[in-house]
C-alpha atoms as an extended CHARMM CRD file, in Angstrom:
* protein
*
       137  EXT
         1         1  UNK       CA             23.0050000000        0.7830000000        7.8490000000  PROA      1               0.0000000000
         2         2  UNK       CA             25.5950000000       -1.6700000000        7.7810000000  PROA      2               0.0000000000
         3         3  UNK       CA             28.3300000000        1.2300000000        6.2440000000  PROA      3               0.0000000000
         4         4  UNK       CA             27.2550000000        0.8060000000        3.0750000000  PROA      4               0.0000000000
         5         5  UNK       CA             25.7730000000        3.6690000000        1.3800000000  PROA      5               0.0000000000
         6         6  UNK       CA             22.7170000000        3.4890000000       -0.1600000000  PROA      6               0.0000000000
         7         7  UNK       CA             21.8270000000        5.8530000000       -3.4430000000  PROA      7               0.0000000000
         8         8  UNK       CA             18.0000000000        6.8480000000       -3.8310000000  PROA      8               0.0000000000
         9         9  UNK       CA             16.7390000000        8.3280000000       -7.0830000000  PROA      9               0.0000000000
        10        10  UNK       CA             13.8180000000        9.2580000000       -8.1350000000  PROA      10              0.0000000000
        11        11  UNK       CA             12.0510000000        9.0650000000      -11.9470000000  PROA      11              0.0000000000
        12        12  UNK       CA              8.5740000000        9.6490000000      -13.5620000000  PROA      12              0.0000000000
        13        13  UNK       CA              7.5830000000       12.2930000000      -10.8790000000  PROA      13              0.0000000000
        14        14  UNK       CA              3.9250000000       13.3750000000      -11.0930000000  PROA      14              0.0000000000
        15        15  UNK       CA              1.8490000000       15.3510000000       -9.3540000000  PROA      15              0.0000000000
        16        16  UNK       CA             -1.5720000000       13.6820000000       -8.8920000000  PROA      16              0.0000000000
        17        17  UNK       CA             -4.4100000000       16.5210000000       -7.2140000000  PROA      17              0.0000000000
        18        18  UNK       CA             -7.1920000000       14.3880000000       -7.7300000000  PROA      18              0.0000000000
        19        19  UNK       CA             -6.0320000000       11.9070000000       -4.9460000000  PROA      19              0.0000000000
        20        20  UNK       CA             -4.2450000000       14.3190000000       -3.6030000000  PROA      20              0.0000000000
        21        21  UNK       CA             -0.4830000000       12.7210000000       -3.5950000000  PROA      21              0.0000000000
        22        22  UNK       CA              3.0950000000       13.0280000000       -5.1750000000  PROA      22              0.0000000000
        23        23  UNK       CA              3.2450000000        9.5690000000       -7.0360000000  PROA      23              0.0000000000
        24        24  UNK       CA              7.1610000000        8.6070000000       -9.0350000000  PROA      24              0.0000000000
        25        25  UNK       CA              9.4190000000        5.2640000000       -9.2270000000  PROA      25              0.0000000000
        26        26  UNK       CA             12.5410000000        5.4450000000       -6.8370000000  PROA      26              0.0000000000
        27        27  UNK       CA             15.3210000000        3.7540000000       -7.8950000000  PROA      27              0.0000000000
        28        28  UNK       CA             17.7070000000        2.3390000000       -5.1040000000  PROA      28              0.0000000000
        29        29  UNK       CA             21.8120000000        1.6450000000       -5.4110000000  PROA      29              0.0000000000
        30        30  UNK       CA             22.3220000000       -0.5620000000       -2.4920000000  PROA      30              0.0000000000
        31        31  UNK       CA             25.6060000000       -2.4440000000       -3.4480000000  PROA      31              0.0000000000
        32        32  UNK       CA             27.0220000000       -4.7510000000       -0.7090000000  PROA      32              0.0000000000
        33        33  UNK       CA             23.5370000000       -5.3070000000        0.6770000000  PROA      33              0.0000000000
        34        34  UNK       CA             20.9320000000       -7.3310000000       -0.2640000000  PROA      34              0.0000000000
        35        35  UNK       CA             17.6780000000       -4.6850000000        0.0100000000  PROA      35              0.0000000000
        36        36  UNK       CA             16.8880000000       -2.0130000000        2.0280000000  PROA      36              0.0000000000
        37        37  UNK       CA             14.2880000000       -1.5580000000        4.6610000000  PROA      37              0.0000000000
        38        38  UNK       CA             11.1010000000        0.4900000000        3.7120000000  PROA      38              0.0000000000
        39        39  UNK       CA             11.4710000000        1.9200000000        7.1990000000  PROA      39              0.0000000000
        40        40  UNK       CA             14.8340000000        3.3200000000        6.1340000000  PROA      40              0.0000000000
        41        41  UNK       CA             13.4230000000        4.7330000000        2.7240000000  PROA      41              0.0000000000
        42        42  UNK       CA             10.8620000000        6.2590000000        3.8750000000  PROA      42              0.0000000000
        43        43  UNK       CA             12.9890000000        8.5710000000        5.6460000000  PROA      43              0.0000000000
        44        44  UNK       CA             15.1030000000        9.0320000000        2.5560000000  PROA      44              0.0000000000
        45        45  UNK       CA             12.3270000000        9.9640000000        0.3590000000  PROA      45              0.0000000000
        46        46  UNK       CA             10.5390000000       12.2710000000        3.2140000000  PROA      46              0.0000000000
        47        47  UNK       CA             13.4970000000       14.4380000000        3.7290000000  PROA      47              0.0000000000
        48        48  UNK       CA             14.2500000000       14.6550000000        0.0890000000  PROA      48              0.0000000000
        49        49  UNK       CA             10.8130000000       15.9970000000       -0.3340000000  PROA      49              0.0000000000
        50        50  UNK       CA             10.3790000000       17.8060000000        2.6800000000  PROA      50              0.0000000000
        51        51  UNK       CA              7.4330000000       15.5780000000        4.1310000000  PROA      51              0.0000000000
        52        52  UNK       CA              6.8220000000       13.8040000000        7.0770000000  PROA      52              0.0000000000
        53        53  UNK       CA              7.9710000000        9.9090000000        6.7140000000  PROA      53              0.0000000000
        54        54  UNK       CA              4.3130000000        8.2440000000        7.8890000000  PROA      54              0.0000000000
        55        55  UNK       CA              3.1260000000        9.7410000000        4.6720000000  PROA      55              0.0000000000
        56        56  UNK       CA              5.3830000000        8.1980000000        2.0910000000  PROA      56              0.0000000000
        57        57  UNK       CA              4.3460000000        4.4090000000        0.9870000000  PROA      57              0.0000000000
        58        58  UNK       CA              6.7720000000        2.7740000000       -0.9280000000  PROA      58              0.0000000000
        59        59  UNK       CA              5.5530000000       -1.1570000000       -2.6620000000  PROA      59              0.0000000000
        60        60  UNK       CA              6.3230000000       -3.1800000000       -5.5250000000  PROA      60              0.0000000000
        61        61  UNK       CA             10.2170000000       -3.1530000000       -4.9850000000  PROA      61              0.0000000000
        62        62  UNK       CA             12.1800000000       -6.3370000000       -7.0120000000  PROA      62              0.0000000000
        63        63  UNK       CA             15.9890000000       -6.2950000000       -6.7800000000  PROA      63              0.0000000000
        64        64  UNK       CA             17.6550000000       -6.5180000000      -10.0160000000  PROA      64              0.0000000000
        65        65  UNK       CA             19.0290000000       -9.7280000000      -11.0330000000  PROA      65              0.0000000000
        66        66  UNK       CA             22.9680000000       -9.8740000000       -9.4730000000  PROA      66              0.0000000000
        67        67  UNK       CA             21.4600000000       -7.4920000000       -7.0570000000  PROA      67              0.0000000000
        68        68  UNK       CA             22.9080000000       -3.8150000000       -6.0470000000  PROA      68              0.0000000000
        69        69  UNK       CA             20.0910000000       -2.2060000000       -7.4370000000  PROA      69              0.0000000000
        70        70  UNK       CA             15.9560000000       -2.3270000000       -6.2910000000  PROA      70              0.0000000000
        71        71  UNK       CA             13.5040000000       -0.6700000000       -8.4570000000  PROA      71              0.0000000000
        72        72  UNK       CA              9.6320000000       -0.0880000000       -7.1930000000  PROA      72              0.0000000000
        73        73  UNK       CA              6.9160000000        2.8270000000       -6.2580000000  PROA      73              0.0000000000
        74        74  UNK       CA              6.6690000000        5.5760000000       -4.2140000000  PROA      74              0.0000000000
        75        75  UNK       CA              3.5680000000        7.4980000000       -3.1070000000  PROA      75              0.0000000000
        76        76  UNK       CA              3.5780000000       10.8630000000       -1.0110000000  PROA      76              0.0000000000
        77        77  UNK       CA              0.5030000000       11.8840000000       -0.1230000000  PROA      77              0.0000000000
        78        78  UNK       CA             -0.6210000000       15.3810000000        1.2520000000  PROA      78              0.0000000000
        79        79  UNK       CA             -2.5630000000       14.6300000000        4.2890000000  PROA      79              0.0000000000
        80        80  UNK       CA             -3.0780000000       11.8430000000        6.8520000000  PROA      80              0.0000000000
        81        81  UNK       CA             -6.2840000000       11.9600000000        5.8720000000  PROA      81              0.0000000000
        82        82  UNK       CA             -5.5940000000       11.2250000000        2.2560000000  PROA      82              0.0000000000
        83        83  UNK       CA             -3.9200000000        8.8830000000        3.0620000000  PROA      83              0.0000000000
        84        84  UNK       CA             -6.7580000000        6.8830000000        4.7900000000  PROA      84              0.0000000000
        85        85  UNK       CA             -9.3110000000        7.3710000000        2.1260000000  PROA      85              0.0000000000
        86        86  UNK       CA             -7.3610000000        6.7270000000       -0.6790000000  PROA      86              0.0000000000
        87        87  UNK       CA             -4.5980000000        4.1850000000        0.1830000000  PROA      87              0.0000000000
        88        88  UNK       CA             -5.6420000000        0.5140000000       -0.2880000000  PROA      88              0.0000000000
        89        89  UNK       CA             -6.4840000000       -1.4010000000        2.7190000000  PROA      89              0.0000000000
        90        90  UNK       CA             -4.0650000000       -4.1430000000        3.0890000000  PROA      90              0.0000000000
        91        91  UNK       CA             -1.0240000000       -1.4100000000        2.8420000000  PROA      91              0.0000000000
        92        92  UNK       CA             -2.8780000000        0.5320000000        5.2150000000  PROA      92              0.0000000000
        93        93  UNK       CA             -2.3560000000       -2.9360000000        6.9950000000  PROA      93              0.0000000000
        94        94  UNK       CA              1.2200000000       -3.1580000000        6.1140000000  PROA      94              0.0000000000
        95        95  UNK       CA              2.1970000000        0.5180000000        7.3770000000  PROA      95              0.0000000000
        96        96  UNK       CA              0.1850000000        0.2860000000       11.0470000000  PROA      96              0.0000000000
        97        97  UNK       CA             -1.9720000000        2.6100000000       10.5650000000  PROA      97              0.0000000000
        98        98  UNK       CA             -4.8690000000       -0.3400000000       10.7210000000  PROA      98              0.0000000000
        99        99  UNK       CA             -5.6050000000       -3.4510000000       12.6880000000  PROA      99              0.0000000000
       100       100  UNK       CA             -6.4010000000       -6.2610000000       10.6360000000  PROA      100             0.0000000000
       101       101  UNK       CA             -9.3290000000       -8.0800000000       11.1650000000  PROA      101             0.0000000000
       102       102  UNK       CA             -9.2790000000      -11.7470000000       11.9900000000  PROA      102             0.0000000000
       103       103  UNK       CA            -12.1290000000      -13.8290000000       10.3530000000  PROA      103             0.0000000000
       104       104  UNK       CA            -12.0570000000      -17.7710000000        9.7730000000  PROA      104             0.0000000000
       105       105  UNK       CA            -11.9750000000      -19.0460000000        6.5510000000  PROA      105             0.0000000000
       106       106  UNK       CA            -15.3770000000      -20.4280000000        7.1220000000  PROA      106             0.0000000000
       107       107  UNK       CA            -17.0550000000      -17.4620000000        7.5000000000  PROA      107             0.0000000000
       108       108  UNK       CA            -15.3180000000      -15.8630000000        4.6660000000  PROA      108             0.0000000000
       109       109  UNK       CA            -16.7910000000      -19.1250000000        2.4350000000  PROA      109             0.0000000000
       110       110  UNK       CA            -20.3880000000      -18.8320000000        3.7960000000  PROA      110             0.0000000000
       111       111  UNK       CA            -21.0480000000      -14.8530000000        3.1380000000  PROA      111             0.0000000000
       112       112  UNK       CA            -19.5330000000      -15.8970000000       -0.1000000000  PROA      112             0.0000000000
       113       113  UNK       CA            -21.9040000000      -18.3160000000       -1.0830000000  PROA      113             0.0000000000
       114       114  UNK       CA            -24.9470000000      -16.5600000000        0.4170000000  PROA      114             0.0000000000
       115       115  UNK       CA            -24.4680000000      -13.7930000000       -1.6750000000  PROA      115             0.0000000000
       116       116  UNK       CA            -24.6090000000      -16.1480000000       -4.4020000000  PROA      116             0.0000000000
       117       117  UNK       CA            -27.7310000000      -17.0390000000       -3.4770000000  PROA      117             0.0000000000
       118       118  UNK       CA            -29.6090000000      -13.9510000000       -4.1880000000  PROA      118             0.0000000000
       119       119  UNK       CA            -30.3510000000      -12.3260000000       -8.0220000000  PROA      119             0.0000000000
       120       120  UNK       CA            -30.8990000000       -9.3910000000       -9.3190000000  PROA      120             0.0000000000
       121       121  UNK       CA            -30.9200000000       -5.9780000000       -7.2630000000  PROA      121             0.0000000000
       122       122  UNK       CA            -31.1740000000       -7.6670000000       -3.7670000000  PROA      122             0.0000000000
       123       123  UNK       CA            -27.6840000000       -8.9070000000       -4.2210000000  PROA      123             0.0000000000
       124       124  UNK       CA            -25.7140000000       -6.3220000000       -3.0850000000  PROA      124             0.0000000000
       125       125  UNK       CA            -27.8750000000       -5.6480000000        0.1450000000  PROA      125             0.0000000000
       126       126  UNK       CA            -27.2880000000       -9.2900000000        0.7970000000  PROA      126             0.0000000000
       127       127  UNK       CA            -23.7900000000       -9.4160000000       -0.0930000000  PROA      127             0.0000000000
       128       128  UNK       CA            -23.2870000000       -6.5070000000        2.5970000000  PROA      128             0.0000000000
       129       129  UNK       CA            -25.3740000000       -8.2590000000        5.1780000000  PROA      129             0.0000000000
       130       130  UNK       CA            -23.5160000000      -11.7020000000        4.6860000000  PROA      130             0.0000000000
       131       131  UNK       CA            -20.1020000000       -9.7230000000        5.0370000000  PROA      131             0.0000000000
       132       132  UNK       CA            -21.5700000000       -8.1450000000        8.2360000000  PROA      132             0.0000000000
       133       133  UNK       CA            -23.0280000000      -11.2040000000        9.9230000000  PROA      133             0.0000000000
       134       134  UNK       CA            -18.8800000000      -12.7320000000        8.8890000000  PROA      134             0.0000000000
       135       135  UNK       CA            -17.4290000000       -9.9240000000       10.8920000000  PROA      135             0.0000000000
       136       136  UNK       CA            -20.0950000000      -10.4840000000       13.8480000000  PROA      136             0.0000000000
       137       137  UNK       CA            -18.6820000000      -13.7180000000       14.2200000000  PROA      137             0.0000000000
């Protein structure tokens, strides 16, 4: 921090046991900054909850027009392993926790269009075969 001090609250807690994970809206008081780092809030929001950091995701953050204040979502899951099967890929991504995969944009186009190919039942056994024979590549 720059020696500005940054307020975090929390709103709209809920508890959510069917994917296993703390879900509420954080509201952030930054003023003489622009935004804050995730990195930073995630350690905010762990120790106020009394979790480890790597589990807290925080997205969807806009700063409010004239700034001083960012608004978005914070999830706090139970496990690591919740965490993996339930999170969405390309935040998986985003936290480290997973390697992206590089594939060209042709490849992407042609499993597209071969799984376009096929009707009826054998389309989804083709789609997945397409997808595979991308990632081969």
């Amino acid at each position: 921090m720059a020696g500005d001090s940054v307020v975090v609250k929390t709103r709209k807690f809920m508890k959510n046991p069917l994917l296993s994970r703390r879900q509420m809206i954080v509201d952030i008081i930054h003023p003489g900054r622009a935004n804050v780092a995730k990195s930073e809030l995630q350690g905010v929001v762990g120790s106020m909850y009394k979790t480890a950091s790597n589990l807290v995701v925080l997205f969807g953050f806009r700063t409010k027009y004239g700034g001083g204040k960012s608004t978005g979502f914070c999830v706090i899951y139970d496990s690591e392993d919740a965490l993996r099967k339930f999170e969405p890929k390309h935040r998986l991504i985003r936290l480290g926790i997973e390697e992206k995969k590089e594939r060209s944009r042709k490849a992407i186009k042609e499993a597209k269009n071969k799984g376009k190919k096929i009707r009826g039942t054998g389309a989804s056994i083709a789609k997945h075969k397409a997808k595979r024979a991308a990632q081969a590549d």
